[in-house]
Coordinates of C-alpha atoms in Angstrom, one line a residue:
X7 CA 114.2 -110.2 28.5
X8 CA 117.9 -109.2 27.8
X9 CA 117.3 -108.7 24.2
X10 CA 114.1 -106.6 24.6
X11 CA 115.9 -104.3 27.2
X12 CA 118.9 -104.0 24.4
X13 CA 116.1 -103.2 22.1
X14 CA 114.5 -100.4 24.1
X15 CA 117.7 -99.1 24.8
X16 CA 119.0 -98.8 20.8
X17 CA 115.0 -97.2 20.0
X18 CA 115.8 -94.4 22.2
X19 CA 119.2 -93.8 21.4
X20 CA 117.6 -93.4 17.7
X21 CA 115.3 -91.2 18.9
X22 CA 117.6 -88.9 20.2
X23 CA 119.5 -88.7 17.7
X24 CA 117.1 -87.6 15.4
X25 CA 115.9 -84.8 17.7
X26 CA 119.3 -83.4 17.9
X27 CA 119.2 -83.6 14.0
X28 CA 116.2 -82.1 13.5
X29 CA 117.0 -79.1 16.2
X30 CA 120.4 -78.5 14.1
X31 CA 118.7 -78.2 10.9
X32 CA 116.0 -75.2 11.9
X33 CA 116.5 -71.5 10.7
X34 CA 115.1 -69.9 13.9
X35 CA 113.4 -66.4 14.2
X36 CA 115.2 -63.8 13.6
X37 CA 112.7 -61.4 13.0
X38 CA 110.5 -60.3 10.6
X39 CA 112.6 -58.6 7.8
X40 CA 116.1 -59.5 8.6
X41 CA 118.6 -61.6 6.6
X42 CA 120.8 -64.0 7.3
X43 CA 124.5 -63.2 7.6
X44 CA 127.4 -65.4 6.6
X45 CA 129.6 -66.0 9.8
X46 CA 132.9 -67.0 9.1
X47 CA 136.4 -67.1 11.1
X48 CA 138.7 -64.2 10.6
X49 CA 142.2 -64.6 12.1
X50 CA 143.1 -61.8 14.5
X51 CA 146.4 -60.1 13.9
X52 CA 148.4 -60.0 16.9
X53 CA 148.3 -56.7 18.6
X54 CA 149.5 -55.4 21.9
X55 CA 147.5 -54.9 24.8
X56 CA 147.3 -51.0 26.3
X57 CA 149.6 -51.9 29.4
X58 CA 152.1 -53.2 26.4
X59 CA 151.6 -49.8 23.7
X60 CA 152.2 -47.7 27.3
X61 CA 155.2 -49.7 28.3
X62 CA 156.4 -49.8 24.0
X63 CA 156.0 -45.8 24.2
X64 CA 158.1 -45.5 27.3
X65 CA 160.7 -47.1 25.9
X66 CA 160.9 -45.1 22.9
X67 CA 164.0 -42.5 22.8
X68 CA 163.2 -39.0 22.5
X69 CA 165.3 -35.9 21.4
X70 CA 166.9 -34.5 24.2
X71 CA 166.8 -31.0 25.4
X72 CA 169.8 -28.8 25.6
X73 CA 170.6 -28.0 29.4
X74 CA 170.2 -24.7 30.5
X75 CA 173.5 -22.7 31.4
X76 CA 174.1 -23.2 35.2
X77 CA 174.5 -19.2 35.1
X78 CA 171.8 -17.8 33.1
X79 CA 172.0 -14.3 33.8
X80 CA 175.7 -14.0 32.4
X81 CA 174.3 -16.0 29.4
X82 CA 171.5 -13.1 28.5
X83 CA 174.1 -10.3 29.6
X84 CA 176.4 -11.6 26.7
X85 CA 173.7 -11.5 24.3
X86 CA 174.1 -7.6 23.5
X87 CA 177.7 -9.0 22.1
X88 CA 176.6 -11.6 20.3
X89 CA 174.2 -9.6 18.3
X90 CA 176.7 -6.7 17.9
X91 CA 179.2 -9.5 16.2
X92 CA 176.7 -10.5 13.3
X93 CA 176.9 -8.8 10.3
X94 CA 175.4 -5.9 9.0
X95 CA 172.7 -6.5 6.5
X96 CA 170.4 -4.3 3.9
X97 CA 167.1 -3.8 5.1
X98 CA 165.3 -3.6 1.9
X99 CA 161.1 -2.3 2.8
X100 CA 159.1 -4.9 1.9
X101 CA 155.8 -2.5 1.5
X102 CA 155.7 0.9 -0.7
X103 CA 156.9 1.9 -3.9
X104 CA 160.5 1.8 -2.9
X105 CA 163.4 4.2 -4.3
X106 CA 163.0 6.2 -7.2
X107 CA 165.6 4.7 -10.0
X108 CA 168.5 7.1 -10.3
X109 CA 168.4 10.0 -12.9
X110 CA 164.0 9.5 -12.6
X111 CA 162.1 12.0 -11.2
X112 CA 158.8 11.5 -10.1
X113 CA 157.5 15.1 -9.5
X114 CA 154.8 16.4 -11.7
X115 CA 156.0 18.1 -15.2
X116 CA 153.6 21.1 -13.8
X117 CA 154.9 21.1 -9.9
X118 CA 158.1 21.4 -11.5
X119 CA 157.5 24.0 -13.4
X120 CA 155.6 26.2 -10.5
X121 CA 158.3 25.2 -8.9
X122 CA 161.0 26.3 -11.3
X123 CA 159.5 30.0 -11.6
X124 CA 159.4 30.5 -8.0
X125 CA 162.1 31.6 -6.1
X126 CA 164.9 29.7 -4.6
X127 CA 165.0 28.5 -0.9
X128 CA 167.7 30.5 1.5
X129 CA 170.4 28.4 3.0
X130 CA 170.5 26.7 5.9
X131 CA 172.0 29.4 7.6
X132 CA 170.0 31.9 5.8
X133 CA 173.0 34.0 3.7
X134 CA 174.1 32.7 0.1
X135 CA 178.0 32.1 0.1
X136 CA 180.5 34.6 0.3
X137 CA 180.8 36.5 -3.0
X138 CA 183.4 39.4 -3.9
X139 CA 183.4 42.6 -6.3
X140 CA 187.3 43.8 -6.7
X141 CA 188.5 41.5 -3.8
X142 CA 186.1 42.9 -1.3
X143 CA 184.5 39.9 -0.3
X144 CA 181.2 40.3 1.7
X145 CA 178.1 38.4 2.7
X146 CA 174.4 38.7 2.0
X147 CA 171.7 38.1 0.5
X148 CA 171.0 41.0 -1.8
X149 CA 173.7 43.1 -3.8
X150 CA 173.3 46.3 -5.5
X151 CA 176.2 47.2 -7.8
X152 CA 176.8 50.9 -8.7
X153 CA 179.1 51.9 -11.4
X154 CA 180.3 55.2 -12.1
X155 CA 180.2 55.4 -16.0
X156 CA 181.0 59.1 -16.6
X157 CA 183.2 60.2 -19.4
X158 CA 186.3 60.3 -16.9
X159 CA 186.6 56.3 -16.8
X160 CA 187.8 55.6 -20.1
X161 CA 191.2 56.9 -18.8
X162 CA 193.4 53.7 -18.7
X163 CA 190.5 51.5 -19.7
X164 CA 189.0 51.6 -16.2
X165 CA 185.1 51.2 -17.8
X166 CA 186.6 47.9 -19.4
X167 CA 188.3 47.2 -16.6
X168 CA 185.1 47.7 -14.2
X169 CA 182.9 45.6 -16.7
X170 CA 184.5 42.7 -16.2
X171 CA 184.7 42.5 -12.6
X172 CA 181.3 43.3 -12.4
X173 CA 180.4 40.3 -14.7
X174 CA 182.7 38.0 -12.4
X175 CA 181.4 38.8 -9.5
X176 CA 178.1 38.5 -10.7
X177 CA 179.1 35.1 -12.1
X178 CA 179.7 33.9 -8.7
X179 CA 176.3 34.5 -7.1
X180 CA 174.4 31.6 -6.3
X181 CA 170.2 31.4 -7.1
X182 CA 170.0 32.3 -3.4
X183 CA 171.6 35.7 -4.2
X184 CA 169.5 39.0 -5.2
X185 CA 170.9 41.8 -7.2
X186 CA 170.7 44.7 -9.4
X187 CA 173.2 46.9 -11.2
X188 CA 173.5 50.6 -11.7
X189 CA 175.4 52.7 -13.4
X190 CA 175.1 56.2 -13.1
X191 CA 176.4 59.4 -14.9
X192 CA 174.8 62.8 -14.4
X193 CA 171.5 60.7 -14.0
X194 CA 171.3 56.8 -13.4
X195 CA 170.5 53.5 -15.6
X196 CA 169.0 50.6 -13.9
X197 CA 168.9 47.0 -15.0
X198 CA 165.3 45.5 -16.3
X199 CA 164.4 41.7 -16.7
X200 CA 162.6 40.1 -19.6
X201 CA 159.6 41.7 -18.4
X202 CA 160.7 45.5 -18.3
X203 CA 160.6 45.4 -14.4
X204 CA 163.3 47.2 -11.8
X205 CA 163.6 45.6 -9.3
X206 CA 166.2 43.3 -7.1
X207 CA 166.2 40.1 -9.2
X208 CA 166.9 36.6 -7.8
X209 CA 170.2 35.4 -9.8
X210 CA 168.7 33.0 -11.7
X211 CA 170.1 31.7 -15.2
X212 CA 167.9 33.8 -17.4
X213 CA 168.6 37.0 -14.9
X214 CA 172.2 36.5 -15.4
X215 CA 172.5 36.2 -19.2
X216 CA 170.2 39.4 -19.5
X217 CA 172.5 41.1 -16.9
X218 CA 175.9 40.2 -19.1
X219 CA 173.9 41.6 -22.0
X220 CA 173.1 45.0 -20.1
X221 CA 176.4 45.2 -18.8
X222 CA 178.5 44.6 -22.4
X223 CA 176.3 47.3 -24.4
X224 CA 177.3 50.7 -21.4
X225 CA 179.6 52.8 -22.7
X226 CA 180.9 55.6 -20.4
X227 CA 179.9 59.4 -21.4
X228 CA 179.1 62.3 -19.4
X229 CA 179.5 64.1 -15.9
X230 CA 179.6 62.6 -12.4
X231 CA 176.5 63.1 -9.7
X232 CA 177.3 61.0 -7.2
X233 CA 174.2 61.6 -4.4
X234 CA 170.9 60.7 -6.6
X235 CA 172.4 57.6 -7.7
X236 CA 173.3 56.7 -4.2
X237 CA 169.5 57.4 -2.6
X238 CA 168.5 55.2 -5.0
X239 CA 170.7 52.5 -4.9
X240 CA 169.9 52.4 -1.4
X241 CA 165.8 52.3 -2.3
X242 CA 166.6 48.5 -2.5
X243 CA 167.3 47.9 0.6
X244 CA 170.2 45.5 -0.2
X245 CA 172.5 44.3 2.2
X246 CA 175.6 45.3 0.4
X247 CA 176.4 47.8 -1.8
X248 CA 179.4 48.2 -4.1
X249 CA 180.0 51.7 -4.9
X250 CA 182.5 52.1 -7.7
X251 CA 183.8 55.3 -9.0
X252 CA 186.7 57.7 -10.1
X253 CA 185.5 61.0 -8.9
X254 CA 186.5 61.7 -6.0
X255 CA 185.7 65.4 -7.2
X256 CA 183.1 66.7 -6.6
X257 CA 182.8 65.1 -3.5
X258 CA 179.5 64.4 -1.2
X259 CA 179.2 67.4 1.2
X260 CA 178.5 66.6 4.6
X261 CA 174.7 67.1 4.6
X262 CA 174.7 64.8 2.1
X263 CA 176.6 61.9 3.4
X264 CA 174.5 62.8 7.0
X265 CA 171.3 62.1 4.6
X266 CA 172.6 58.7 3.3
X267 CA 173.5 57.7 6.8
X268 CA 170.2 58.3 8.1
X269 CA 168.3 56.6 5.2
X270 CA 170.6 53.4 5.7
X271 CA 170.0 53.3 9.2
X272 CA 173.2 50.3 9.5
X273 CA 170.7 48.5 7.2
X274 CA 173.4 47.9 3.8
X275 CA 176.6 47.6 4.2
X276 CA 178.5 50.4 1.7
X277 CA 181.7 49.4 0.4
X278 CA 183.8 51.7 -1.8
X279 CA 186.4 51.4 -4.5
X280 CA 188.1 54.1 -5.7
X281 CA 189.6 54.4 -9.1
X282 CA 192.7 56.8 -9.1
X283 CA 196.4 57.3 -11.2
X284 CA 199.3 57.2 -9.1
X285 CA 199.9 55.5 -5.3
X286 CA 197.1 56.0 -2.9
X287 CA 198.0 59.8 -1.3
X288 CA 196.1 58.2 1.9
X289 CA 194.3 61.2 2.5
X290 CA 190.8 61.7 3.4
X291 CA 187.8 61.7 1.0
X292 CA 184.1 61.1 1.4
X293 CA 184.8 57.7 0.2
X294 CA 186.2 56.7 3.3
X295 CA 184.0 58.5 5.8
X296 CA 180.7 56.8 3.6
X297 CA 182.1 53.6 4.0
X298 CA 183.4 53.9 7.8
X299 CA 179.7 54.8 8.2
X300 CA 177.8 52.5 7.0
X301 CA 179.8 49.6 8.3
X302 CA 181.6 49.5 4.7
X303 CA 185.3 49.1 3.4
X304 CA 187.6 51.6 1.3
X305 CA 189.5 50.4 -1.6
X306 CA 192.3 52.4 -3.1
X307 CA 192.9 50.9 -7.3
X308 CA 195.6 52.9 -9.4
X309 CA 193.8 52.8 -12.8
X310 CA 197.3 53.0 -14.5
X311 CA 197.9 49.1 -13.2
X312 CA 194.7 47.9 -14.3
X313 CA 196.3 46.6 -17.3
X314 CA 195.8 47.1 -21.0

């Protein structure tokens, strides 16, 4: 009985065994389609939980901050002296076509040739620089020189001499000036430009070197008529008038010098120079009164000191 109870007992511990066997060796159903997968173990690195990265980055220094000055308005107020103490630099634009190079110019060949043929711009204060005829220096913007020329100047060389201060004083007009020149006899010459016109000329260049030219070819010849040379001098309209002559015979008679004086109306300023021989007598002439009225100023010149 014992060894048939042994028996029974070693059968069914075979049989289990070969169920378990079986069980372990079946594929299972995974589902029409699907593959089977290699499983293999992978060895996990070891990484920190989230309460350990929080507490990791907690630790971790940062930069600090600087600390605010305990008196911050002061600090701002001194800023205006901080800024002033830094150094000046070039601000060079960025945007546009910058400078024009030195000695370049950009303007248009024909603007500047418009331009150049135009007339020049007054000064800021509207009247050209002082200029001076015989050391009568005035100020204006137009000039009308008239020059007795009559046969009676070549007496010392006063013609000569009266040339060439009229070509100095001409030489010291500006392009803002105006002027014309007239010498008179018995009747009156006046000066033309390139063009043939009379008129008041700006003092360009080119009106300049034609004037020089006009003036060097006069020669003095002739009687002296003082009053048809004047009324037209004064046509112009300038704002000074140098009036030069010898003669102070035959004088301008009262109704005459009352006509002048209403046609000026104060407008030009009339100065006079008087060519003489011997000391200034000081006596009165119509030279005088037609310069003190018309706002003007008398000069007295002894022809014998002129010089050769």
């Amino acid at each position: 009985m014992a060894f048939l109870g042994s028996l029974c007992t070693h059968a069914l511990l075979a049989w289990l065994i070969l169920t378990n066997l079986n069980s372990c060796g079946q594929q299972g159903n995974f589902g029409v389609g699907e593959e089977f997968r290699e499983v293999g173990l992978y060895v996990l690195e070891d990484r920190p939980s989230e309460e350990e990265s929080e507490q990791t980055s907690e630790a971790t220094p940062t930069e600090r901050l600087p600390d605010l000055p305990e008196n911050l308005n002061q600090t701002l107020d001194e800023m205006p002296n901080l800024v002033s103490s830094l150094p000046d630099f070039d601000a060079t634009p960025l945007i546009g076509p910058g400078p024009a190079p030195t000695g370049v110019s950009r303007e248009d060949p024909a603007a500047a040739f418009l331009n150049a043929a135009q007339p020049p711009p007054l000064s800021a204060a509207g009247i050209p620089s002082t200029t001076k005829f015989f050391d009568i220096a005035t100020r204006g913007q137009s000039i009308v020189y008239l020059i007795d020329c009559s046969g009676s100047m070549s007496k010392h060389n006063a013609f000569r001499h009266a040339k060439a201060e009229l070509v100095a004083s001409l030489e010291r007009l500006d392009p803002n000036h105006k002027f014309q020149v007239l010498f008179y006899n018995d009747q009156f010459y006046e000066f033309r430009d390139r063009r043939g016109e009379i008129d008041i000329h700006w003092a360009t260049a080119a009106n300049l070197t034609l004037a020089r030219a006009y003036i060097s070819q006069f020669d003095n010849s002739g009687g002296t008529i003082h009053f048809p040379a004047l009324m037209k001098a004064l046509s112009y309209k300038p704002d000074v008038l140098f009036f030069l002559t010898d003669g102070a015979d035959p004088s301008l008679s009262p109704r005459e010098l009352e006509d002048i004086k209403h046609k000026n109306r104060g407008k030009t300023a009339i100065h006079c120079i008087e060519f003489g021989l011997g000391p200034d007598l000081l006596r009165n002439n119509f030279l005088k009164t037609l310069s003190s009225q018309n706002d003007g100023t008398y000069q007295y010149r002894d022809m014998s000191k002129l010089g050769s």
